[in-house]
Amino acid sequence: MVTYLLLLLTISTPFAFVQGNGESARALFVFGDSYADTGNHDPSDPFVNMSWRKPYGSTWPGHPSGRYSDGRVLTDFIAAHMGIETPPAYRVVQNELKSHCNISDVKAACARGINFAYGGSGMFPTFGSQYLTISAQIDQLRAASREGLVSISNTSTALLVVAGNDYTAYGRLHPKEEGLYIFTHKVVSAIVASLEVLHDLGFTKLALTNLEPFGCFPAVTYPTNYTKCNKTENQQSGFHNKLLASGISKLKAELPHAEIVILDLESAFSLSLQGGPFSHSRSQWKSCCEAKNKGGCGLVNAKGKPLYRVCSKPHKAFYWDFVHPTDSGWESVSNIVFSKMAI
Ligand SMILES: *[C@@H]1O[C@H](CO)[C@@H](O)[C@H](O)[C@H]1NC(C)=O
Ligand SMILES: *[C@@H]1O[C@H](CO)[C@@H](O)[C@H](O)[C@H]1NC(C)=O
Ligand SMILES: *[C@@H]1O[C@H](CO)[C@@H](O)[C@H](O)[C@H]1NC(C)=O
Ligand SMILES: *[C@@H]1O[C@H](CO)[C@@H](O)[C@H](O)[C@H]1NC(C)=O
Ligand SMILES: *[C@@H]1O[C@H](CO)[C@@H](O)[C@H](O)[C@H]1NC(C)=O
């Protein structure tokens, strides 16, 4: 890891260090879904408070923190890699403003950016009004900017994490997946358009994720007892990634002064799942927090008894629940992503 960090200092990526004269600190502004959310959903809303329930957060910080993991998520690892603390979730910023906290303290916290991501969100409306689309998240940045909470400079990085909720929502409306080819083009175009909007707002450093292999989610592999990834599903995420790569190379040509990088989750997930710390007797495709009695991770019955069971060594599991990596899963993915950026 140390070598990677040193290498990064010498090249230009959206996460590279920018030498300011003390005033222009690096900042990370995040838009996206559960792979990036660090606590934006309302903890008291039963439809969206899964990430606020036990056993989420049990590894770190030791209690639920609004993250869809037993610990840290992608945002945390990227912020750490940039050498800054994780930027505050927008919900926290708004709460502090409402409770009339000292505005300069709130501004100081926002100097490292703001996280606008909501678990379950996508480019298009997905599962309900609580899941703000990426455009709506960007509107929140505009509002924060108007209020003078943040300003976007050449030391600000925008991170866009779109892990596939658009496709889940589409699949619910189109069980035979008719029109999926055209829809994939629409999703990718919308991602590219959002990056242009962010660039127009002043971001010259833009990072985005591609899709992890859908077919290897525990949610998909359980019918085979977690022994086989579904190839059809992997082709779907792979197709999106091909379109995305070509869309992004066009965008790079249009915006030659911007630094744009794709964080390749497709290969980082595959490489992580193939070996290392996650290959052991327990299947690496299996989630640590498993549903039991038709429940799910985080669910309890009327008597408050858990409808899930948690594995004894979460750090040895790649997946935490049916689609989200564990803290150590994200650590592995992040290390692979960062090492590739240094090449
Ligand atoms: C989730 O929301 C429900 C309904 O408001 C509430 O009873 C429950 O305590 C919430 N869960 C957590 C962990 O806050
Ligand atoms: C707000 O906090 C800053 C330092 O954090 C302090 O200098 C300032 O006096 C405070 N303002 C008010 C109104 O309390
Ligand atoms: C970033 O912006 C500052 C002031 O706006 C300018 O002085 C500096 O040269 C810029 N740095 C780069 C790398 O563009
Ligand atoms: C699934 O795997 C478990 C543990 O390896 C084994 O006990 C079980 O029989 C398997 N079930 C099927 C349907 O293959
Ligand atoms: C793989 O996924 C596709 C699309 O969701 C589904 O139609 C197919 O039945 C799955 N294949 C297996 C072997 O589960």
mmCIF file of C-alpha atoms in Angstrom, residues 58-179:
data_model
loop_
_atom_site.group_PDB
_atom_site.id
_atom_site.type_symbol
_atom_site.label_atom_id
_atom_site.label_comp_id
_atom_site.label_asym_id
_atom_site.label_seq_id
_atom_site.Cartn_x
_atom_site.Cartn_y
_atom_site.Cartn_z
ATOM 1 C CA SER A 58 -20.962 -4.296 13.982
ATOM 2 C CA THR A 59 -17.286 -4.448 12.947
ATOM 3 C CA TRP A 60 -16.891 -0.695 12.701
ATOM 4 C CA PRO A 61 -17.807 1.631 14.378
ATOM 5 C CA GLY A 62 -19.424 -1.086 16.535
ATOM 6 C CA HIS A 63 -23.004 0.066 15.986
ATOM 7 C CA PRO A 64 -25.130 0.866 12.916
ATOM 8 C CA SER A 65 -23.895 4.022 11.178
ATOM 9 C CA GLY A 66 -26.172 4.168 8.143
ATOM 10 C CA ARG A 67 -23.635 2.248 6.052
ATOM 11 C CA TYR A 68 -24.603 -0.896 4.116
ATOM 12 C CA SER A 69 -21.783 -3.005 5.507
ATOM 13 C CA ASP A 70 -20.456 -4.382 8.776
ATOM 14 C CA GLY A 71 -17.964 -1.518 8.632
ATOM 15 C CA ARG A 72 -16.590 0.960 6.149
ATOM 16 C CA VAL A 73 -17.757 1.407 2.548
ATOM 17 C CA LEU A 74 -16.071 2.610 -0.636
ATOM 18 C CA THR A 75 -16.387 6.317 0.289
ATOM 19 C CA ASP A 76 -14.416 5.781 3.496
ATOM 20 C CA PHE A 77 -11.547 4.062 1.715
ATOM 21 C CA ILE A 78 -11.364 6.711 -1.009
ATOM 22 C CA ALA A 79 -11.367 9.562 1.504
ATOM 23 C CA ALA A 80 -8.612 7.813 3.472
ATOM 24 C CA HIS A 81 -6.656 7.368 0.276
ATOM 25 C CA MET A 82 -6.936 11.114 -0.372
ATOM 26 C CA GLY A 83 -5.672 11.727 3.139
ATOM 27 C CA ILE A 84 -8.884 13.291 4.416
ATOM 28 C CA GLU A 85 -11.549 12.260 6.877
ATOM 29 C CA THR A 86 -14.738 10.852 5.353
ATOM 30 C CA PRO A 87 -16.862 13.849 4.316
ATOM 31 C CA PRO A 88 -20.063 14.331 6.337
ATOM 32 C CA ALA A 89 -23.342 12.870 5.079
ATOM 33 C CA TYR A 90 -25.656 15.611 3.844
ATOM 34 C CA ARG A 91 -28.340 14.535 6.346
ATOM 35 C CA VAL A 92 -25.947 15.324 9.195
ATOM 36 C CA VAL A 93 -25.036 18.693 7.680
ATOM 37 C CA GLN A 94 -28.718 19.623 7.349
ATOM 38 C CA ASN A 95 -29.467 18.499 10.908
ATOM 39 C CA GLU A 96 -26.651 20.606 12.256
ATOM 40 C CA LEU A 97 -27.867 23.648 10.380
ATOM 41 C CA LYS A 98 -31.409 23.089 11.665
ATOM 42 C CA SER A 99 -30.208 22.788 15.219
ATOM 43 C CA HIS A 100 -28.483 26.159 14.865
ATOM 44 C CA CYS A 101 -25.021 24.894 15.314
ATOM 45 C CA ASN A 102 -22.186 27.334 14.830
ATOM 46 C CA ILE A 103 -22.197 27.829 11.039
ATOM 47 C CA SER A 104 -18.447 28.180 10.820
ATOM 48 C CA ASP A 105 -18.072 24.760 12.449
ATOM 49 C CA VAL A 106 -20.449 23.253 9.885
ATOM 50 C CA LYS A 107 -18.526 24.959 7.071
ATOM 51 C CA ALA A 108 -15.277 23.645 8.474
ATOM 52 C CA ALA A 109 -16.674 20.085 8.374
ATOM 53 C CA CYS A 110 -17.855 20.617 4.774
ATOM 54 C CA ALA A 111 -14.408 21.802 3.691
ATOM 55 C CA ARG A 112 -13.606 18.138 3.068
ATOM 56 C CA GLY A 113 -16.737 17.761 0.945
ATOM 57 C CA ILE A 114 -20.207 16.297 1.454
ATOM 58 C CA ASN A 115 -21.662 12.874 0.757
ATOM 59 C CA PHE A 116 -25.025 13.062 -1.038
ATOM 60 C CA ALA A 117 -25.392 9.318 -1.800
ATOM 61 C CA TYR A 118 -28.518 7.343 -0.841
ATOM 62 C CA GLY A 119 -28.682 3.549 -0.711
ATOM 63 C CA GLY A 120 -31.040 2.320 -3.446
ATOM 64 C CA SER A 121 -30.653 5.333 -5.730
ATOM 65 C CA GLY A 122 -29.911 5.361 -9.436
ATOM 66 C CA MET A 123 -29.784 7.606 -12.457
ATOM 67 C CA PHE A 124 -33.553 7.248 -12.780
ATOM 68 C CA PRO A 125 -36.241 6.906 -10.078
ATOM 69 C CA THR A 126 -35.910 3.457 -8.489
ATOM 70 C CA PHE A 127 -37.948 2.350 -5.484
ATOM 71 C CA GLY A 128 -39.606 5.474 -4.088
ATOM 72 C CA SER A 129 -39.212 9.133 -3.264
ATOM 73 C CA GLN A 130 -36.684 8.518 -0.488
ATOM 74 C CA TYR A 131 -34.198 7.342 -3.097
ATOM 75 C CA LEU A 132 -32.996 10.593 -4.591
ATOM 76 C CA THR A 133 -31.814 10.289 -8.173
ATOM 77 C CA ILE A 134 -28.304 11.433 -9.015
ATOM 78 C CA SER A 135 -29.768 14.631 -10.520
ATOM 79 C CA ALA A 136 -31.620 15.340 -7.274
ATOM 80 C CA GLN A 137 -28.404 14.688 -5.334
ATOM 81 C CA ILE A 138 -26.593 17.178 -7.565
ATOM 82 C CA ASP A 139 -29.377 19.693 -6.845
ATOM 83 C CA GLN A 140 -28.539 19.291 -3.173
ATOM 84 C CA LEU A 141 -24.958 20.226 -3.952
ATOM 85 C CA ARG A 142 -26.231 23.330 -5.756
ATOM 86 C CA ALA A 143 -28.264 24.233 -2.660
ATOM 87 C CA ALA A 144 -25.275 23.722 -0.361
ATOM 88 C CA SER A 145 -23.218 25.861 -2.685
ATOM 89 C CA ARG A 146 -25.839 28.654 -2.759
ATOM 90 C CA GLU A 147 -25.945 28.606 1.027
ATOM 91 C CA GLY A 148 -22.212 29.191 0.993
ATOM 92 C CA LEU A 149 -21.495 25.912 2.786
ATOM 93 C CA VAL A 150 -19.130 24.655 0.123
ATOM 94 C CA SER A 151 -17.281 25.925 -2.883
ATOM 95 C CA ILE A 152 -15.983 23.800 -5.704
ATOM 96 C CA SER A 153 -12.391 24.330 -6.719
ATOM 97 C CA ASN A 154 -9.649 22.576 -8.603
ATOM 98 C CA THR A 155 -8.865 20.583 -5.438
ATOM 99 C CA SER A 156 -12.395 19.118 -5.310
ATOM 100 C CA THR A 157 -13.098 15.612 -6.555
ATOM 101 C CA ALA A 158 -16.563 14.432 -7.568
ATOM 102 C CA LEU A 159 -17.180 10.711 -7.112
ATOM 103 C CA LEU A 160 -20.139 9.054 -8.839
ATOM 104 C CA VAL A 161 -21.057 5.573 -7.637
ATOM 105 C CA VAL A 162 -23.857 3.916 -9.608
ATOM 106 C CA ALA A 163 -23.868 0.217 -8.795
ATOM 107 C CA GLY A 164 -27.000 -0.950 -10.588
ATOM 108 C CA ASN A 165 -30.258 -0.044 -8.830
ATOM 109 C CA ASP A 166 -31.589 1.207 -12.156
ATOM 110 C CA TYR A 167 -31.383 -2.364 -13.446
ATOM 111 C CA THR A 168 -33.033 -3.860 -10.356
ATOM 112 C CA ALA A 169 -35.899 -1.384 -10.673
ATOM 113 C CA TYR A 170 -36.127 -2.054 -14.413
ATOM 114 C CA GLY A 171 -36.220 -5.812 -13.828
ATOM 115 C CA ARG A 172 -39.169 -5.440 -11.455
ATOM 116 C CA LEU A 173 -41.189 -3.629 -14.121
ATOM 117 C CA HIS A 174 -39.943 -5.828 -16.990
ATOM 118 C CA PRO A 175 -39.648 -9.376 -15.677
ATOM 119 C CA LYS A 176 -38.738 -10.655 -19.142
ATOM 120 C CA GLU A 177 -36.112 -7.944 -19.434
ATOM 121 C CA GLU A 178 -37.565 -6.706 -22.697
ATOM 122 C CA GLY A 179 -35.882 -3.498 -23.854
#
